[in-house]
Short mmCIF file of C-alpha atoms in Angstrom, two decimals:
data_model
loop_
_atom_site.label_atom_id
_atom_site.label_comp_id
_atom_site.label_asym_id
_atom_site.label_seq_id
_atom_site.Cartn_x
_atom_site.Cartn_y
_atom_site.Cartn_z
CA MET A 167 -0.18 0.13 -0.32
CA ARG A 168 1.56 3.32 -0.98
CA GLU A 169 1.77 6.32 1.35
CA ILE A 170 0.92 9.84 0.51
CA LEU A 171 1.89 12.01 2.41
CA ILE A 172 0.75 15.77 2.51
CA VAL A 173 1.80 18.92 3.77
CA GLY A 174 -0.33 20.99 5.86
CA GLY A 175 -4.41 20.73 5.64
CA GLY A 176 -5.28 24.17 3.80
CA TYR A 177 -7.31 25.24 0.93
CA ALA A 178 -5.35 22.95 -1.89
CA GLY A 179 -4.47 20.35 1.14
CA PHE A 180 -7.62 19.48 2.18
CA TYR A 181 -9.47 19.12 -1.00
CA ALA A 182 -6.60 16.50 -2.49
CA ALA A 183 -6.91 15.33 0.78
CA TRP A 184 -10.61 14.83 0.66
CA GLY A 185 -10.58 13.87 -3.87
CA LEU A 186 -8.30 11.52 -3.29
CA GLU A 187 -11.06 9.52 -0.69
CA LYS A 188 -13.41 9.69 -2.87
CA ARG A 189 -11.07 8.71 -5.55
CA LEU A 190 -8.44 5.28 -4.02
CA SER A 191 -9.02 2.67 -2.09
CA ALA A 192 -8.09 1.83 1.57
CA VAL A 193 -5.90 -0.92 -0.10
CA GLU A 194 -4.26 1.78 -2.52
CA ALA A 195 -3.16 4.07 -0.41
CA ARG A 196 -2.97 4.91 2.79
CA VAL A 197 -3.23 9.59 3.25
CA THR A 198 -1.89 10.76 5.67
CA VAL A 199 -2.68 15.17 6.55
CA VAL A 200 0.22 16.74 8.63
CA ASP A 201 -1.12 20.29 10.04
CA PRO A 202 -0.23 21.46 14.06
CA ARG A 203 -4.99 22.14 13.67
CA PRO A 204 -7.16 20.03 13.30
CA TYR A 205 -9.21 22.08 10.49
CA MET A 206 -9.18 24.15 7.91
CA THR A 207 -9.18 27.87 8.60
CA TYR A 208 -12.24 28.85 5.38
CA GLN A 209 -10.28 32.28 4.84
CA PRO A 210 -12.55 34.34 3.57
CA PHE A 211 -15.00 34.25 6.03
CA LEU A 212 -12.05 35.91 8.82
CA PRO A 213 -13.24 39.48 8.06
CA GLU A 214 -16.80 39.01 8.18
CA VAL A 215 -15.80 37.03 12.40
CA THR A 216 -13.81 40.69 12.80
CA ALA A 217 -17.30 41.69 12.48
CA GLY A 218 -19.01 39.37 13.83
CA SER A 219 -21.07 38.45 11.06
CA VAL A 220 -20.37 34.72 10.07
CA GLU A 221 -20.10 32.68 13.46
CA ALA A 222 -16.04 32.23 14.07
CA ARG A 223 -16.70 28.03 14.54
CA HIS A 224 -18.23 28.59 11.44
CA ALA A 225 -15.43 28.94 9.58
CA ALA A 226 -13.21 26.26 10.17
CA VAL A 227 -14.00 23.11 8.40
CA SER A 228 -12.89 19.84 10.64
CA LEU A 229 -10.65 17.84 8.83
CA ARG A 230 -11.52 15.05 11.18
CA ARG A 231 -15.60 14.74 10.05
CA HIS A 232 -15.00 15.40 6.82
CA LEU A 233 -11.71 12.88 6.34
CA ARG A 234 -12.70 10.18 6.91
CA ARG A 235 -10.14 7.44 6.17
CA ALA A 236 -7.09 9.81 6.28
CA ARG A 237 -4.19 9.49 9.09
CA LEU A 238 -4.41 13.23 10.66
CA ILE A 239 -0.83 13.89 12.65
CA ALA A 240 -1.52 16.78 15.21
CA GLY A 241 2.05 19.07 14.23
CA THR A 242 4.79 20.45 11.76
CA VAL A 243 7.03 19.65 8.93
CA THR A 244 9.97 20.96 9.76
CA GLY A 245 11.51 20.14 7.82
CA ILE A 246 11.32 17.75 4.40
CA ARG A 247 13.98 15.48 2.67
CA HIS A 248 13.09 14.07 -0.78
CA ALA A 249 15.79 12.63 -2.04
CA ASP A 250 15.03 9.66 1.63
CA ARG A 251 11.43 10.60 1.49
CA THR A 252 11.54 10.72 5.09
CA VAL A 253 10.19 14.19 6.73
CA THR A 254 10.70 15.66 10.84
CA VAL A 255 7.36 15.78 12.23
CA ARG A 256 7.13 18.38 15.38
CA PRO A 257 4.00 17.11 17.31
CA THR A 258 1.85 18.98 19.87
CA ASP A 259 3.55 17.34 22.45
CA GLY A 260 6.85 15.92 22.82
CA ALA A 261 9.85 14.50 20.78
CA GLU A 262 10.14 15.33 16.70
CA TYR A 263 9.99 12.21 14.79
CA GLU A 264 10.51 10.64 11.29
CA LEU A 265 8.12 9.71 8.94
CA ARG A 266 8.40 8.26 5.68
CA TYR A 267 5.59 7.63 2.66
CA ASP A 268 6.16 6.97 -1.48
CA THR A 269 3.93 10.03 -1.87
CA LEU A 270 4.56 13.97 -0.92
CA VAL A 271 2.98 16.76 -1.55
CA VAL A 272 4.00 20.01 -0.46
CA THR A 273 0.88 22.12 0.17
CA ALA A 274 1.80 24.03 3.50
CA GLY A 275 0.86 27.15 2.98
CA ALA A 276 2.82 31.02 3.60
CA VAL A 277 2.60 32.59 6.64
CA THR A 278 2.76 36.87 6.51
CA ARG A 279 5.54 38.20 5.37
CA THR A 280 7.09 40.37 8.83
CA PHE A 281 9.59 43.09 8.03
CA PRO A 282 12.25 44.34 11.02
CA ILE A 283 9.86 47.44 12.72
CA PRO A 284 10.93 48.12 15.99
CA GLY A 285 7.54 47.07 18.09
CA LEU A 286 5.99 44.99 15.48
CA ALA A 287 6.39 41.86 16.62
CA ARG A 288 4.45 43.25 20.07
CA HIS A 289 1.54 45.32 19.19
CA ALA A 290 0.01 44.07 16.04
CA ILE A 291 -2.16 41.11 15.35
CA GLY A 292 -2.51 39.85 12.33
CA LEU A 293 -5.91 37.87 9.65
CA LYS A 294 -4.44 35.17 8.66
CA HIS A 295 -5.95 32.30 11.73
CA VAL A 296 -9.49 31.91 13.14
CA GLU A 297 -8.65 32.96 16.55
CA GLU A 298 -6.13 35.61 15.85
CA ALA A 299 -10.38 37.50 13.41
CA VAL A 300 -11.73 36.30 17.74
CA ALA A 301 -9.43 37.65 19.08
CA ILE A 302 -9.84 41.30 17.06
CA ARG A 303 -12.48 41.54 17.20
CA ASP A 304 -12.81 41.16 20.85
CA ARG A 305 -9.75 43.06 21.60
CA LEU A 306 -11.65 45.45 19.71
CA MET A 307 -15.48 45.62 22.02
CA THR A 308 -13.16 45.30 24.95
CA ALA A 309 -11.64 49.00 23.89
CA PHE A 310 -14.88 50.06 23.61
CA ASP A 311 -15.89 49.18 26.94
CA GLN A 312 -12.83 50.83 28.27
CA ALA A 313 -13.02 54.36 26.79
CA ALA A 314 -16.50 54.29 27.40
CA SER A 315 -15.97 54.27 30.90
CA LEU A 316 -13.21 57.29 31.04
CA PRO A 317 -13.26 60.83 30.73
CA PRO A 318 -12.40 62.30 26.81
CA GLY A 319 -8.10 62.15 26.20
CA ALA A 320 -5.28 60.89 24.72
CA GLU A 321 -7.01 57.22 26.10
CA ARG A 322 -9.49 57.26 25.41
CA ARG A 323 -8.42 58.45 21.39
CA ARG A 324 -5.31 55.51 21.24
CA LEU A 325 -8.33 53.39 22.42
CA LEU A 326 -10.64 54.65 20.00
CA THR A 327 -7.39 54.14 17.03
CA VAL A 328 -8.09 51.41 15.24
CA THR A 329 -4.74 50.74 12.56
CA PHE A 330 -4.65 47.92 9.07
CA VAL A 331 -1.31 47.52 7.51
CA GLY A 332 -1.59 46.48 3.63
CA GLY A 333 -4.00 47.27 1.45
CA GLY A 334 -4.78 43.96 0.24
CA PHE A 335 -8.17 41.83 -0.13
CA SER A 336 -7.13 40.79 3.64
CA GLY A 337 -6.02 43.92 4.61
CA VAL A 338 -9.18 46.16 3.05
CA GLU A 339 -12.34 43.52 4.31
CA GLY A 340 -11.57 43.07 7.45
CA PHE A 341 -10.51 47.17 8.10
CA GLY A 342 -14.13 47.74 6.07
CA GLU A 343 -16.06 44.81 8.14
CA LEU A 344 -14.36 46.49 11.06
CA LEU A 345 -15.32 50.04 10.56
CA SER A 346 -18.62 48.98 9.08
CA LEU A 347 -18.64 46.94 13.22
CA ALA A 348 -17.49 50.41 14.85
CA THR A 349 -19.60 52.61 13.57
CA ALA A 350 -22.76 49.87 14.61
CA MET A 351 -21.99 49.66 18.42
CA LEU A 352 -21.96 53.91 18.35
CA LYS A 353 -25.62 53.21 18.56
CA SER A 354 -24.79 51.74 22.25
CA TYR A 355 -22.37 53.56 23.97
CA PRO A 356 -24.20 56.67 23.68
CA GLU A 357 -21.11 57.73 25.27
CA LEU A 358 -18.39 58.31 22.61
CA SER A 359 -18.95 59.56 19.04
CA GLY A 360 -18.49 58.85 15.53
CA ASP A 361 -15.61 61.52 15.02
CA GLU A 362 -14.33 59.74 18.45
CA LEU A 363 -13.72 56.82 16.42
CA SER A 364 -10.89 56.80 14.55
CA PHE A 365 -10.05 54.04 11.73
CA HIS A 366 -6.12 54.18 9.20
CA LEU A 367 -5.47 52.25 6.40
CA VAL A 368 -1.37 52.26 6.16
CA GLU A 369 -0.81 50.96 2.20
CA ALA A 370 2.80 51.19 0.43
CA ARG A 371 1.67 51.53 -2.97
CA GLY A 372 -0.12 53.88 -4.73
CA ARG A 373 -3.14 52.33 -4.68
CA ILE A 374 -4.79 49.56 -3.12
CA LEU A 375 -6.66 46.03 -3.74
CA PRO A 376 -4.10 45.12 -6.47
CA GLU A 377 -6.10 42.59 -8.15
CA VAL A 378 -9.20 45.18 -9.02
CA GLY A 379 -8.70 47.67 -11.78
CA ASP A 380 -7.06 51.51 -10.59
CA LYS A 381 -10.91 53.51 -10.98
CA PRO A 382 -12.09 50.34 -8.85
CA GLY A 383 -9.64 51.09 -5.97
CA ALA A 384 -10.21 54.95 -6.68
CA TRP A 385 -13.52 54.39 -5.91
CA VAL A 386 -13.05 51.85 -2.88
CA VAL A 387 -10.18 54.81 -1.04
CA ARG A 388 -12.61 57.58 -1.11
CA SER A 389 -15.69 54.45 -0.04
CA LEU A 390 -13.93 53.98 3.10
CA GLU A 391 -12.19 57.74 3.05
CA ARG A 392 -16.32 59.28 2.99
CA ARG A 393 -17.45 56.74 6.06
CA GLY A 394 -14.87 58.09 8.03
CA ALA A 395 -11.09 56.82 7.23
CA HIS A 396 -8.08 57.92 7.11
CA VAL A 397 -5.97 55.81 3.76
CA HIS A 398 -2.86 57.51 3.66
CA LEU A 399 -1.14 55.40 0.52
CA ASP A 400 1.98 55.52 -0.67
CA THR A 401 3.24 54.76 3.25
CA GLN A 402 4.83 52.39 5.15
CA ILE A 403 5.29 52.06 9.40
CA ARG A 404 8.28 53.54 10.13
CA SER A 405 8.20 52.65 14.62
CA LEU A 406 4.93 51.61 16.49
CA ALA A 407 7.23 50.60 19.96
CA GLY A 408 4.70 51.47 22.59
CA GLY A 409 1.97 51.65 20.56
CA ARG A 410 2.42 54.90 19.34
CA VAL A 411 2.97 54.43 14.87
CA VAL A 412 4.53 56.75 13.60
CA LEU A 413 4.88 56.60 9.79
CA SER A 414 7.06 57.15 6.42
CA ASP A 415 5.34 60.79 6.23
CA GLY A 416 4.94 61.93 9.50
CA GLU A 417 2.10 61.14 11.14
CA GLU A 418 2.07 59.51 14.99
CA PHE A 419 -0.31 59.04 16.66
CA ASP A 420 -1.44 56.55 19.87
CA SER A 421 -2.88 52.83 18.60
CA ALA A 422 -5.70 50.72 20.58
CA LEU A 423 -5.08 47.66 17.73
CA VAL A 424 -2.40 47.50 14.49
CA VAL A 425 -3.63 44.59 12.16
CA TRP A 426 -0.29 43.40 10.39
CA THR A 427 -1.67 42.22 6.59
CA ALA A 428 1.17 43.73 5.07
CA GLY A 429 1.09 39.99 2.24
CA ASN A 430 2.50 36.92 1.81
CA ALA A 431 5.56 35.77 2.14
CA SER A 432 7.49 31.81 2.16
CA ASN A 433 6.86 28.69 3.97
CA PRO A 434 10.26 28.62 6.20
CA VAL A 435 9.97 24.87 5.62
CA VAL A 436 9.32 25.21 1.98
CA HIS A 437 12.48 27.57 1.95
CA ASN A 438 15.03 27.32 4.22
CA HIS A 439 14.42 22.98 4.12
CA SER A 440 13.26 21.30 2.08
CA ASP A 441 15.59 20.32 -0.02
CA LEU A 442 13.10 20.64 -3.11
CA PRO A 443 13.53 23.52 -5.70
CA VAL A 444 12.76 26.33 -4.58
CA ASP A 445 12.92 29.93 -7.36
CA GLU A 446 13.62 33.50 -6.28
CA ARG A 447 10.87 33.91 -4.12
CA GLY A 448 11.15 30.74 -1.87
CA LEU A 449 8.28 29.22 -3.42
CA VAL A 450 8.23 25.48 -4.49
CA VAL A 451 9.09 25.27 -8.19
CA VAL A 452 5.74 23.65 -9.67
CA ARG A 453 5.42 22.30 -13.99
CA PRO A 454 2.36 23.12 -15.11
CA ASP A 455 0.73 20.12 -14.57
CA LEU A 456 2.02 20.71 -11.19
CA ARG A 457 4.72 18.11 -10.49
CA VAL A 458 7.37 19.05 -8.32
CA GLY A 459 9.90 21.06 -11.21
CA GLY A 460 11.44 23.14 -13.54
CA GLY A 461 12.18 20.44 -17.02
CA GLU A 462 11.64 17.22 -15.45
CA PRO A 463 9.43 16.36 -12.74
CA VAL A 464 11.29 15.74 -9.20
CA PRO A 465 9.54 11.73 -9.39
CA ASP A 466 6.32 11.67 -6.41
CA ALA A 467 6.20 14.97 -4.96
CA TRP A 468 3.79 17.88 -5.82
CA ALA A 469 4.04 20.83 -4.36
CA ALA A 470 0.46 23.53 -4.87
CA GLY A 471 -0.89 26.68 -2.67
CA ASP A 472 0.28 30.02 -1.50
CA ASP A 473 3.47 27.36 -0.85
CA ALA A 474 4.14 26.94 -5.09
CA ALA A 475 4.81 28.58 -8.02
CA VAL A 476 1.94 27.48 -10.32
CA PRO A 477 2.11 28.72 -14.15
CA ASP A 478 -0.34 30.76 -15.34
CA LEU A 479 -2.02 28.98 -18.30
CA ALA A 480 -5.01 31.33 -18.70
CA SER A 481 -2.66 34.18 -18.40
CA ALA A 482 -1.17 36.50 -21.36
CA VAL A 483 1.34 37.16 -20.36
CA PRO A 484 5.12 34.99 -20.63
CA GLY A 485 6.30 32.94 -17.00
CA ALA A 486 3.34 34.75 -15.20
CA HIS A 487 2.58 32.56 -12.35
CA THR A 488 -1.52 31.89 -10.38
CA VAL A 489 -2.13 34.02 -7.51
CA PRO A 490 -2.04 32.93 -4.16
CA ASN A 491 -5.96 33.05 -3.76
CA ALA A 492 -8.91 30.55 -2.58
CA GLN A 493 -9.95 30.41 -6.12
CA HIS A 494 -7.22 28.89 -7.57
CA ALA A 495 -6.31 26.57 -4.18
CA VAL A 496 -8.75 24.75 -4.35
CA ARG A 497 -8.96 24.05 -7.97
CA GLN A 498 -5.13 23.15 -7.81
CA GLY A 499 -6.11 20.60 -4.99
CA ARG A 500 -8.81 19.00 -6.47
CA ARG A 501 -6.69 18.73 -9.96
CA LEU A 502 -3.90 17.42 -7.13
CA ALA A 503 -5.82 15.41 -6.36
CA LYS A 504 -7.06 13.55 -10.29
CA ASN A 505 -3.45 13.92 -11.03
CA ILE A 506 -1.96 11.97 -8.40
CA VAL A 507 -4.24 8.82 -9.00
CA ALA A 508 -3.72 9.05 -13.05
CA ASP A 509 -0.12 8.51 -11.51
CA LEU A 510 -0.63 5.61 -9.31
CA ARG A 511 -3.20 4.57 -11.86
CA GLY A 512 -1.03 4.02 -14.76
CA GLY A 513 -3.72 7.42 -16.29
CA ARG A 514 -2.23 10.46 -17.83
CA VAL A 515 -1.61 13.32 -15.56
CA LYS A 516 -3.71 17.31 -16.80
CA ASN A 517 -1.85 20.39 -16.01
CA TYR A 518 -4.06 22.91 -14.09
CA ARG A 519 -5.43 25.91 -15.92
CA HIS A 520 -8.25 28.35 -14.53
CA SER A 521 -9.70 31.34 -16.08
CA SER A 522 -10.36 33.45 -13.15
CA LEU A 523 -14.50 34.75 -12.50
CA GLY A 524 -13.60 37.92 -11.75
CA VAL A 525 -12.78 38.62 -7.74
CA VAL A 526 -14.52 40.32 -5.20
CA ALA A 527 -14.52 42.10 -0.93
CA THR A 528 -16.52 43.14 1.64
CA LEU A 529 -16.34 46.32 2.75
CA GLY A 530 -18.95 46.03 5.44
CA LEU A 531 -21.77 45.07 5.82
CA GLY A 532 -23.85 46.28 2.91
CA ARG A 533 -21.11 47.41 1.44
CA GLY A 534 -18.78 45.42 -1.57
CA ILE A 535 -16.92 46.41 -4.82
CA PHE A 536 -17.14 43.08 -8.23
CA GLN A 537 -14.89 43.68 -11.43
CA TYR A 538 -15.15 40.84 -13.78
CA LYS A 539 -13.09 42.13 -16.76
CA GLY A 540 -14.26 44.40 -17.87
CA ILE A 541 -17.70 44.48 -15.45
CA VAL A 542 -17.87 46.27 -12.23
CA ILE A 543 -20.19 46.25 -9.95
CA LYS A 544 -20.66 48.42 -6.62
CA GLY A 545 -22.30 48.58 -3.38
CA LEU A 546 -25.27 46.27 -2.11
CA PRO A 547 -25.56 44.09 -5.57
CA ALA A 548 -21.69 43.26 -5.28
CA TRP A 549 -21.59 42.49 -1.09
CA LEU A 550 -24.58 40.09 -2.14
CA MET A 551 -21.89 38.61 -5.22
CA HIS A 552 -20.05 37.94 -2.04
CA ARG A 553 -21.97 36.93 0.02
CA GLY A 554 -23.52 34.03 -2.27
CA TYR A 555 -19.61 33.80 -3.32
CA HIS A 556 -18.68 32.84 -0.50
CA VAL A 557 -21.57 30.39 1.13
CA LEU A 558 -21.43 28.68 -2.31
CA ALA A 559 -17.66 27.46 -2.19
CA VAL A 560 -16.68 26.96 2.20
CA PRO A 561 -17.34 22.92 2.22
CA SER A 562 -20.34 21.69 3.03
CA TRP A 563 -24.05 21.50 3.25
CA GLU A 564 -23.37 21.50 7.28
CA ARG A 565 -21.57 24.65 6.99
CA LYS A 566 -23.06 27.03 4.61
CA ILE A 567 -26.57 26.37 6.86
CA ARG A 568 -24.61 26.86 8.99
CA VAL A 569 -23.35 30.03 8.14
CA LEU A 570 -26.61 31.39 6.40
CA THR A 571 -28.39 30.78 9.63
CA VAL A 572 -26.40 33.60 10.86
CA TRP A 573 -26.69 35.46 8.68
CA LEU A 574 -30.50 35.74 8.60
CA THR A 575 -30.41 35.47 12.84
CA ALA A 576 -28.48 38.76 11.66
CA ALA A 577 -31.01 40.31 9.47
CA VAL A 578 -33.55 39.41 11.45
CA PHE A 579 -31.53 40.48 14.78
CA GLY A 580 -28.63 42.79 14.33
CA ARG A 581 -25.42 42.49 15.41
CA ASP A 582 -24.29 40.13 18.62
CA LEU A 583 -22.09 42.67 20.01
CA VAL A 584 -20.63 40.04 23.20
CA SER A 585 -17.13 40.55 24.27
CA LEU A 586 -15.51 37.17 24.31
CA ALA A 587 -12.31 38.88 25.47
CA SER A 588 -11.80 37.40 28.98
CA VAL A 589 -11.85 33.49 26.97
CA GLN A 590 -8.24 33.90 26.53
CA HIS A 591 -7.03 33.97 30.17
CA PRO A 592 -10.33 31.85 31.19
CA ARG A 593 -8.35 30.63 34.95
CA ASP A 594 -8.14 34.43 35.71
CA ALA A 595 -11.72 34.17 38.03
CA PHE A 596 -10.46 30.80 39.96
CA VAL A 597 -7.19 32.26 40.62
CA THR A 598 -7.81 35.24 42.13
CA SER A 599 -10.73 33.88 43.11
CA GLY A 600 -12.92 36.66 42.56
CA ASP A 601 -10.89 38.97 45.01
CA PRO A 602 -10.30 42.20 42.98
CA ARG A 603 -7.18 42.94 44.76
CA ARG A 604 -5.62 39.09 45.18
CA PRO A 605 -3.13 39.63 42.56
CA ASP A 606 -3.69 37.15 39.54
CA GLU A 607 -1.75 33.82 37.68
CA SER A 608 -2.26 34.56 34.12
CA PRO A 609 -0.35 34.97 31.72
CA THR A 610 -0.20 38.70 31.42
CA SER A 611 0.90 38.77 35.10
CA GLY A 612 4.18 36.67 33.95
CA ARG A 613 2.91 33.10 35.78
CA THR A 614 2.53 30.34 34.43
CA ALA A 615 -1.55 29.46 33.67
CA ALA A 616 -1.26 25.27 33.38
#
């Protein structure tokens, strides 16, 4: 029986494993998926998780629920030695060990790109995982509670200042959704006014949303600014030390919440701890049929998703590669499964080719933008298209129904404005026994909590 090892359970890895389960019998091969998380994150829902429009659990697709026959290992691959057909796995608990395989599928995904900026690691938070989206929402709502109990002044302004760094889809969608949430929350906080909200979007390039045209991108900027946002183009972050944002244009302000969405970087395991061929960006070199390699394929090695440089056969630009988005990752995962099965059974593998279905983004409740070639749709229709597309795209009918139920409930009763920030330190109440003068032993106090 052949051992097929999939490194990473994200879009491409999940759909590859799902497809292999459906096509291969138990006697043909065993599929193993190694990932530190027990779920696949449906990342397009993360901006709506920050706004509470989608429940956090509904943006996470359980691997065990859908991969019935695959062996799932909770851990991280720290090294790949394809010449020996082995990987090194670091489990969530315990010592590292080696795992052997016959066929390797690399779908480890990209990581958030960061820079050596003072204060970045201490004060910023990403928007790539469900946990981060939940924390962003809770921090904003907690800041509102704290600000409402303070008199107008510098601390209140700091608490009501939010900064997003990065003008790609993740940053703009998260920014628009959180701005929409904050505006809606003002109705429940008569102590606060809209003039006290300060939302900043910082982008190093001269435009946002590079996947859409110049005019639609400029329209998005104007739309955000009409809602009170500050959009800083051609601007970089110089420092976040002490929570004070220092911009390259000289502007400075204190911000209680800084969200970092400034693009992706190659996975360090693929780039630095693998014997597979990589390009100048650190991405695995992949042929159009998703086999690893340039001219000649590397035997028994496949790759797809954000950590792979997949040739874009649908592009008119010579040497173009597919952009790292959900559209491509899902379809590459499906093509991976079909090609691996064909290869094992002596069939013919096919090249991956997909023409874009267009791009659609949410800019907050009831606001969006869609573009397909020269067709541009704005506002409510685009927002409805965004919701319709993603509820169809999220895996399994169970998840589709759960998400639709939350949306319908919110349409009738409005947003659920409850912060659960305390769940990040669940033992605080227990160790203090409710005594406000008793020091706690939470991680925030420097002590270890079980």
